[in-house]
PDB file of C-alpha atoms in Angstrom:
ATOM      1  CA  MET M  33       8.147 -10.942  25.484  1.00 33.00           C
ATOM      2  CA  THR M  34       8.940 -10.969  21.784  1.00 35.00           C
ATOM      3  CA  VAL M  35       8.783 -13.575  19.076  1.00 35.00           C
ATOM      4  CA  ARG M  36      11.738 -13.979  16.750  1.00 34.00           C
ATOM      5  CA  ARG M  37      10.908 -14.606  13.104  1.00 37.00           C
ATOM      6  CA  GLN M  38      13.210 -15.302  10.221  1.00 33.00           C
ATOM      7  CA  PRO M  39      13.024 -12.873   7.271  1.00 38.00           C
ATOM      8  CA  ASP M  40      11.345 -14.095   4.116  1.00 40.00           C
ATOM      9  CA  ARG M  41      13.794 -13.460   1.309  1.00 35.00           C
ATOM     10  CA  THR M  42      11.259 -14.236  -1.396  1.00 34.00           C
ATOM     11  CA  ASP M  43       9.632 -10.819  -0.901  1.00 45.00           C
ATOM     12  CA  SER M  44      12.736  -8.773  -0.283  1.00 41.00           C
ATOM     13  CA  GLY M  45      14.355  -9.175  -3.668  1.00 44.00           C
ATOM     14  CA  GLU M  46      17.610 -10.349  -2.078  1.00 42.00           C
ATOM     15  CA  GLY M  47      19.627 -12.541  -4.344  1.00 42.00           C
ATOM     16  CA  ASP M  48      18.324 -10.987  -7.533  1.00 43.00           C
ATOM     17  CA  GLU M  49      21.027  -9.805  -9.885  1.00 48.00           C
ATOM     18  CA  ALA M  50      21.175  -6.033 -10.032  1.00 58.00           C
ATOM     19  CA  ARG M  51      20.726  -4.617 -13.486  1.00 68.00           C
ATOM     20  CA  LYS M  52      20.640  -1.186 -14.971  1.00 79.00           C
ATOM     21  CA  PRO M  53      17.275  -0.040 -16.294  1.00 74.00           C
ATOM     22  CA  SER M  54      16.875  -0.485 -20.025  1.00 81.00           C
ATOM     23  CA  LYS M  55      15.748   2.237 -22.408  1.00 79.00           C
ATOM     24  CA  GLY M  56      12.283   0.674 -22.337  1.00 75.00           C
ATOM     25  CA  ASP M  57      12.264   0.753 -18.533  1.00 82.00           C
ATOM     26  CA  LEU M  58      13.170   4.424 -18.552  1.00 91.00           C
ATOM     27  CA  THR M  59      10.480   5.210 -21.117  1.00 93.00           C
ATOM     28  CA  SER M  60       7.804   3.398 -19.123  1.00 93.00           C
ATOM     29  CA  GLN M  61       8.914   5.165 -15.967  1.00 94.00           C
ATOM     30  CA  ALA M  62       8.773   8.551 -17.674  1.00 96.00           C
ATOM     31  CA  ILE M  63       5.168   7.881 -18.684  1.00 96.00           C
ATOM     32  CA  LEU M  64       4.280   6.695 -15.184  1.00 96.00           C
ATOM     33  CA  ASP M  65       5.940   9.723 -13.585  1.00 96.00           C
ATOM     34  CA  THR M  66       4.047  12.059 -15.912  1.00 96.00           C
ATOM     35  CA  ALA M  67       0.751  10.378 -15.075  1.00 96.00           C
ATOM     36  CA  ALA M  68       1.424  10.569 -11.342  1.00 96.00           C
ATOM     37  CA  ARG M  69       2.262  14.262 -11.633  1.00 95.00           C
ATOM     38  CA  LEU M  70      -0.880  15.058 -13.631  1.00 96.00           C
ATOM     39  CA  LEU M  71      -3.100  13.033 -11.280  1.00 95.00           C
ATOM     40  CA  ALA M  72      -2.251  15.508  -8.545  1.00 93.00           C
ATOM     41  CA  LYS M  73      -4.373  18.035 -10.448  1.00 92.00           C
ATOM     42  CA  ARG M  74      -6.923  16.090 -12.498  1.00 91.00           C
ATOM     43  CA  SER M  75      -8.588  12.701 -12.777  1.00 89.00           C
ATOM     44  CA  MET M  76      -7.262  10.093 -15.197  1.00 90.00           C
ATOM     45  CA  HIS M  77     -10.308  10.573 -17.440  1.00 89.00           C
ATOM     46  CA  GLU M  78      -9.366  14.235 -17.846  1.00 93.00           C
ATOM     47  CA  ILE M  79      -5.771  13.471 -18.838  1.00 94.00           C
ATOM     48  CA  GLY M  80      -5.182  13.010 -22.545  1.00 93.00           C
ATOM     49  CA  ILE M  81      -2.720  10.632 -24.171  1.00 95.00           C
ATOM     50  CA  ASP M  82      -1.059  13.649 -25.783  1.00 94.00           C
ATOM     51  CA  GLU M  83      -0.358  15.088 -22.325  1.00 95.00           C
ATOM     52  CA  LEU M  84       1.228  11.842 -21.214  1.00 95.00           C
ATOM     53  CA  THR M  85       3.390  11.597 -24.303  1.00 95.00           C
ATOM     54  CA  ALA M  86       4.410  15.259 -24.149  1.00 95.00           C
ATOM     55  CA  GLY M  87       5.334  15.013 -20.495  1.00 94.00           C
ATOM     56  CA  ALA M  88       7.342  11.841 -21.057  1.00 94.00           C
ATOM     57  CA  GLY M  89       8.920  13.131 -24.266  1.00 95.00           C
ATOM     58  CA  VAL M  90       7.723  10.183 -26.372  1.00 95.00           C
ATOM     59  CA  SER M  91       5.490   9.653 -29.407  1.00 94.00           C
ATOM     60  CA  ARG M  92       1.973   8.193 -29.315  1.00 95.00           C
ATOM     61  CA  SER M  93       3.241   5.039 -30.990  1.00 95.00           C
ATOM     62  CA  THR M  94       5.857   4.665 -28.260  1.00 95.00           C
ATOM     63  CA  PHE M  95       3.199   5.153 -25.604  1.00 95.00           C
ATOM     64  CA  TYR M  96       1.027   2.410 -27.095  1.00 95.00           C
ATOM     65  CA  PHE M  97       4.034   0.127 -27.356  1.00 95.00           C
ATOM     66  CA  HIS M  98       4.331   0.291 -23.556  1.00 95.00           C
ATOM     67  CA  PHE M  99       0.708   0.770 -22.468  1.00 95.00           C
ATOM     68  CA  GLU M 100      -2.529  -0.131 -24.186  1.00 94.00           C
ATOM     69  CA  SER M 101      -4.476   2.701 -22.524  1.00 93.00           C
ATOM     70  CA  ARG M 102      -4.544   5.310 -19.772  1.00 93.00           C
ATOM     71  CA  GLU M 103      -6.230   2.703 -17.589  1.00 94.00           C
ATOM     72  CA  ALA M 104      -3.212   0.444 -18.060  1.00 95.00           C
ATOM     73  CA  VAL M 105      -0.983   3.274 -16.839  1.00 96.00           C
ATOM     74  CA  LEU M 106      -3.114   3.691 -13.714  1.00 96.00           C
ATOM     75  CA  TYR M 107      -3.053  -0.057 -13.139  1.00 97.00           C
ATOM     76  CA  GLU M 108       0.742  -0.140 -13.290  1.00 96.00           C
ATOM     77  CA  LEU M 109       1.034   2.838 -10.940  1.00 96.00           C
ATOM     78  CA  SER M 110      -1.448   1.245  -8.543  1.00 97.00           C
ATOM     79  CA  GLU M 111       0.288  -2.115  -8.562  1.00 96.00           C
ATOM     80  CA  ARG M 112       3.651  -0.551  -7.710  1.00 95.00           C
ATOM     81  CA  VAL M 113       2.328   1.628  -4.892  1.00 96.00           C
ATOM     82  CA  LEU M 114       0.170  -1.111  -3.367  1.00 95.00           C
ATOM     83  CA  ARG M 115       3.144  -3.458  -3.407  1.00 94.00           C
ATOM     84  CA  GLU M 116       5.134  -0.825  -1.548  1.00 94.00           C
ATOM     85  CA  ILE M 117       2.366  -0.364   1.010  1.00 93.00           C
ATOM     86  CA  TYR M 118       2.134  -4.110   1.594  1.00 92.00           C
ATOM     87  CA  HIS M 119       5.855  -4.350   2.195  1.00 91.00           C
ATOM     88  CA  SER M 120       5.602  -1.551   4.753  1.00 87.00           C
ATOM     89  CA  GLY M 121       3.536  -3.953   6.862  1.00 84.00           C
ATOM     90  CA  ILE M 122       6.231  -6.603   6.893  1.00 85.00           C
ATOM     91  CA  VAL M 123       7.879  -4.963   9.909  1.00 82.00           C
ATOM     92  CA  TRP M 124       4.923  -6.196  11.985  1.00 87.00           C
ATOM     93  CA  PHE M 125       4.104  -9.356  10.059  1.00 85.00           C
ATOM     94  CA  ARG M 126       7.659 -10.573  10.556  1.00 81.00           C
ATOM     95  CA  ARG M 127       8.842  -8.635  13.575  1.00 78.00           C
ATOM     96  CA  SER M 128      11.975  -9.997  15.194  1.00 74.00           C
ATOM     97  CA  ASP M 129      13.077  -8.572  18.547  1.00 80.00           C
ATOM     98  CA  GLU M 130      10.891  -5.480  18.271  1.00 85.00           C
ATOM     99  CA  SER M 131       8.040  -5.148  20.730  1.00 91.00           C
ATOM    100  CA  PRO M 132       4.494  -5.213  19.285  1.00 92.00           C
ATOM    101  CA  SER M 133       4.021  -1.486  19.891  1.00 93.00           C
ATOM    102  CA  VAL M 134       7.250  -0.526  18.128  1.00 93.00           C
ATOM    103  CA  ALA M 135       6.602  -2.818  15.153  1.00 93.00           C
ATOM    104  CA  VAL M 136       2.965  -1.777  14.718  1.00 94.00           C
ATOM    105  CA  ARG M 137       3.816   1.914  14.977  1.00 95.00           C
ATOM    106  CA  ARG M 138       6.650   1.613  12.471  1.00 94.00           C
ATOM    107  CA  ALA M 139       4.415  -0.203   9.976  1.00 94.00           C
ATOM    108  CA  LEU M 140       1.582   2.312  10.316  1.00 96.00           C
ATOM    109  CA  THR M 141       3.958   5.279  10.093  1.00 96.00           C
ATOM    110  CA  ALA M 142       5.201   3.947   6.763  1.00 95.00           C
ATOM    111  CA  THR M 143       1.659   3.283   5.540  1.00 96.00           C
ATOM    112  CA  VAL M 144       0.409   6.792   6.345  1.00 96.00           C
ATOM    113  CA  ALA M 145       3.528   8.289   4.744  1.00 96.00           C
ATOM    114  CA  LEU M 146       3.006   6.277   1.552  1.00 96.00           C
ATOM    115  CA  TRP M 147      -0.639   7.343   1.302  1.00 96.00           C
ATOM    116  CA  ARG M 148       0.484  10.924   1.768  1.00 96.00           C
ATOM    117  CA  LYS M 149       3.208  10.582  -0.875  1.00 95.00           C
ATOM    118  CA  HIS M 150       1.091   8.706  -3.435  1.00 96.00           C
ATOM    119  CA  GLY M 151      -2.341  10.027  -2.476  1.00 96.00           C
ATOM    120  CA  PRO M 152      -3.397  11.232  -5.954  1.00 96.00           C
ATOM    121  CA  VAL M 153      -2.529   7.867  -7.519  1.00 96.00           C
ATOM    122  CA  LEU M 154      -4.203   5.838  -4.784  1.00 97.00           C
ATOM    123  CA  ARG M 155      -7.352   7.950  -4.776  1.00 96.00           C
ATOM    124  CA  ALA M 156      -7.573   7.716  -8.568  1.00 96.00           C
ATOM    125  CA  SER M 157      -7.131   3.981  -8.240  1.00 96.00           C
ATOM    126  CA  VAL M 158      -9.892   3.682  -5.627  1.00 96.00           C
ATOM    127  CA  ARG M 159     -12.248   5.605  -7.906  1.00 94.00           C
ATOM    128  CA  GLY M 160     -11.120   3.650 -10.950  1.00 94.00           C
ATOM    129  CA  ARG M 161     -11.799   0.264  -9.404  1.00 94.00           C
ATOM    130  CA  GLU M 162     -15.510   1.078  -9.522  1.00 93.00           C
ATOM    131  CA  THR M 163     -15.505   0.823 -13.313  1.00 93.00           C
ATOM    132  CA  ASP M 164     -12.327  -1.091 -14.163  1.00 95.00           C
ATOM    133  CA  PRO M 165     -12.658  -4.825 -13.367  1.00 96.00           C
ATOM    134  CA  ARG M 166      -8.915  -5.425 -13.632  1.00 95.00           C
ATOM    135  CA  LEU M 167      -8.154  -2.626 -11.193  1.00 96.00           C
ATOM    136  CA  ALA M 168     -10.907  -3.835  -8.874  1.00 96.00           C
ATOM    137  CA  GLN M 169      -9.373  -7.310  -8.876  1.00 97.00           C
ATOM    138  CA  LEU M 170      -5.974  -5.847  -8.011  1.00 97.00           C
ATOM    139  CA  TRP M 171      -7.413  -4.177  -4.911  1.00 97.00           C
ATOM    140  CA  VAL M 172      -9.258  -7.362  -3.938  1.00 96.00           C
ATOM    141  CA  GLU M 173      -6.064  -9.396  -4.201  1.00 96.00           C
ATOM    142  CA  VAL M 174      -4.010  -6.899  -2.198  1.00 95.00           C
ATOM    143  CA  ALA M 175      -6.708  -6.603   0.469  1.00 95.00           C
ATOM    144  CA  ARG M 176      -6.919 -10.387   0.780  1.00 95.00           C
ATOM    145  CA  ARG M 177      -3.162 -10.610   1.125  1.00 95.00           C
ATOM    146  CA  PHE M 178      -3.150  -7.934   3.821  1.00 95.00           C
ATOM    147  CA  MET M 179      -6.015  -9.587   5.679  1.00 96.00           C
ATOM    148  CA  ARG M 180      -4.496 -13.046   5.425  1.00 96.00           C
ATOM    149  CA  SER M 181      -1.090 -11.873   6.656  1.00 94.00           C
ATOM    150  CA  THR M 182      -2.677  -9.881   9.475  1.00 95.00           C
ATOM    151  CA  ALA M 183      -4.840 -12.825  10.561  1.00 96.00           C
ATOM    152  CA  VAL M 184      -1.846 -15.162  10.549  1.00 95.00           C
ATOM    153  CA  GLN M 185       0.123 -12.705  12.680  1.00 94.00           C
ATOM    154  CA  ILE M 186      -2.746 -12.286  15.151  1.00 96.00           C
ATOM    155  CA  GLU M 187      -3.063 -16.051  15.512  1.00 96.00           C
ATOM    156  CA  SER M 188       0.703 -16.329  16.018  1.00 93.00           C
ATOM    157  CA  GLU M 189       0.652 -13.655  18.719  1.00 93.00           C
ATOM    158  CA  ARG M 190      -2.266 -15.407  20.424  1.00 95.00           C
ATOM    159  CA  ARG M 191      -0.449 -18.732  20.461  1.00 94.00           C
ATOM    160  CA  ALA M 192       2.584 -16.984  21.959  1.00 91.00           C
ATOM    161  CA  GLY M 193       0.403 -15.600  24.735  1.00 92.00           C
ATOM    162  CA  LEU M 194       0.941 -12.006  23.630  1.00 92.00           C
ATOM    163  CA  ALA M 195      -2.437 -11.184  22.080  1.00 94.00           C
ATOM    164  CA  ILE M 196      -5.813 -11.554  23.759  1.00 95.00           C
ATOM    165  CA  ALA M 197      -7.862 -14.587  22.739  1.00 94.00           C
ATOM    166  CA  GLY M 198     -10.926 -14.334  20.521  1.00 86.00           C
ATOM    167  CA  PRO M 199     -13.686 -13.889  19.744  1.00 93.00           C
ATOM    168  CA  PRO M 200     -13.651 -12.184  17.382  1.00 95.00           C
ATOM    169  CA  SER M 201     -11.773 -14.517  15.120  1.00 97.00           C
ATOM    170  CA  ALA M 202      -8.387 -13.411  13.842  1.00 97.00           C
ATOM    171  CA  LYS M 203      -9.821 -13.369  10.311  1.00 97.00           C
ATOM    172  CA  THR M 204     -12.707 -11.045  11.210  1.00 97.00           C
ATOM    173  CA  MET M 205     -10.466  -8.777  13.275  1.00 97.00           C
ATOM    174  CA  ALA M 206      -7.928  -8.555  10.446  1.00 97.00           C
ATOM    175  CA  ARG M 207     -10.620  -7.608   7.938  1.00 97.00           C
ATOM    176  CA  ALA M 208     -11.920  -4.784  10.140  1.00 97.00           C
ATOM    177  CA  LEU M 209      -8.461  -3.386  10.857  1.00 97.00           C
ATOM    178  CA  VAL M 210      -7.281  -3.491   7.241  1.00 96.00           C
ATOM    179  CA  LEU M 211     -10.451  -1.839   5.933  1.00 97.00           C
ATOM    180  CA  MET M 212     -10.162   0.811   8.653  1.00 97.00           C
ATOM    181  CA  ASN M 213      -6.623   1.611   7.540  1.00 96.00           C
ATOM    182  CA  GLU M 214      -7.677   2.085   3.926  1.00 96.00           C
ATOM    183  CA  HIS M 215     -10.634   4.313   4.797  1.00 97.00           C
ATOM    184  CA  VAL M 216      -8.697   6.494   7.241  1.00 97.00           C
ATOM    185  CA  CYS M 217      -5.614   6.815   5.030  1.00 96.00           C
ATOM    186  CA  TYR M 218      -7.715   7.638   1.963  1.00 96.00           C
ATOM    187  CA  HIS M 219      -9.309  10.633   3.682  1.00 96.00           C
ATOM    188  CA  GLN M 220      -6.107  11.618   5.461  1.00 95.00           C
ATOM    189  CA  SER M 221      -4.332  11.850   2.101  1.00 95.00           C
ATOM    190  CA  MET M 222      -6.849  14.493   0.989  1.00 94.00           C
ATOM    191  CA  ALA M 223      -6.290  16.710   4.024  1.00 92.00           C
ATOM    192  CA  LYS M 224      -3.835  19.596   3.958  1.00 91.00           C
ATOM    193  CA  LYS M 225      -0.342  18.270   4.502  1.00 91.00           C
ATOM    194  CA  SER M 226       0.559  18.467   8.171  1.00 92.00           C
ATOM    195  CA  ALA M 227       3.273  16.508   9.952  1.00 94.00           C
ATOM    196  CA  LYS M 228       1.422  16.931  13.253  1.00 95.00           C
ATOM    197  CA  TRP M 229      -1.895  15.718  11.843  1.00 95.00           C
ATOM    198  CA  ASP M 230      -0.223  12.724  10.209  1.00 96.00           C
ATOM    199  CA  ALA M 231       1.521  11.919  13.501  1.00 97.00           C
ATOM    200  CA  ASP M 232      -1.824  12.127  15.309  1.00 97.00           C
ATOM    201  CA  ILE M 233      -3.355   9.702  12.820  1.00 97.00           C
ATOM    202  CA  VAL M 234      -0.459   7.281  13.304  1.00 97.00           C
ATOM    203  CA  ASP M 235      -0.898   7.541  17.090  1.00 97.00           C
ATOM    204  CA  THR M 236      -4.618   6.860  16.811  1.00 97.00           C
ATOM    205  CA  LEU M 237      -4.312   3.918  14.417  1.00 97.00           C
ATOM    206  CA  THR M 238      -1.505   2.438  16.503  1.00 96.00           C
ATOM    207  CA  THR M 239      -3.604   2.656  19.667  1.00 96.00           C
ATOM    208  CA  ILE M 240      -6.576   1.001  17.969  1.00 97.00           C
ATOM    209  CA  TRP M 241      -4.470  -1.841  16.542  1.00 97.00           C
ATOM    210  CA  LEU M 242      -2.639  -2.497  19.795  1.00 96.00           C
ATOM    211  CA  ARG M 243      -5.695  -2.380  22.066  1.00 96.00           C
ATOM    212  CA  THR M 244      -7.756  -4.475  19.663  1.00 96.00           C
ATOM    213  CA  ILE M 245      -5.135  -7.200  19.247  1.00 96.00           C
ATOM    214  CA  TYR M 246      -3.166  -7.109  22.510  1.00 95.00           C
ATOM    215  CA  GLY M 247      -5.403  -5.339  24.988  1.00 93.00           C
ATOM    216  CA  PRO M 248      -4.413  -2.485  27.344  1.00 85.00           C
ATOM    217  CA  GLY M 249      -0.888  -2.163  28.663  1.00 76.00           C
ATOM    218  CA  VAL M 250       0.890  -3.735  25.700  1.00 72.00           C
ATOM    219  CA  GLU M 251       4.511  -2.749  25.115  1.00 65.00           C
TER     220      GLU M 251
END
């Protein structure tokens, strides 16, 4: 049994007028790309403004026109990646005719892939949130959104007779599952790149999510 849900166009960007990136957009992106590349080797505190400007091919004054600090660069990178990770979960939050197992697996496959792709940025962001209140608030807001969406989906699946009834509450279950994902993906992103190991992690996370929410034998 599946539950059909209508897509939410407010998050998809549909209907927005397409526009070409401006010179300012391209400059900001060049700085962000440079920072992401350098974070693969060093922490943000070890990266100088001169390195960011040299890599982006801009002056210091141009850098400060777009970003007030290195921390602001990390915040912007983090916001973009976390938004992308959240949207990867939409395939389960708003699954249509897909079975729970297919939708959950597809969402988790995308999440693990994004942590692998953006691992240096996300790890720097996790470390940075310990000292940067604005960055910490960003993570809190994203986590709350994930947990809220997950809890709503669990409750919906329970009402449809697909998921096993509580306790635990959908809210508590969602919190545990979301925090598990972050912890596992954080450490997985530090491991040597391996398609097999990533696939094993996806299999494991998928099994945990499905058995926790739906019980054994779910399809």
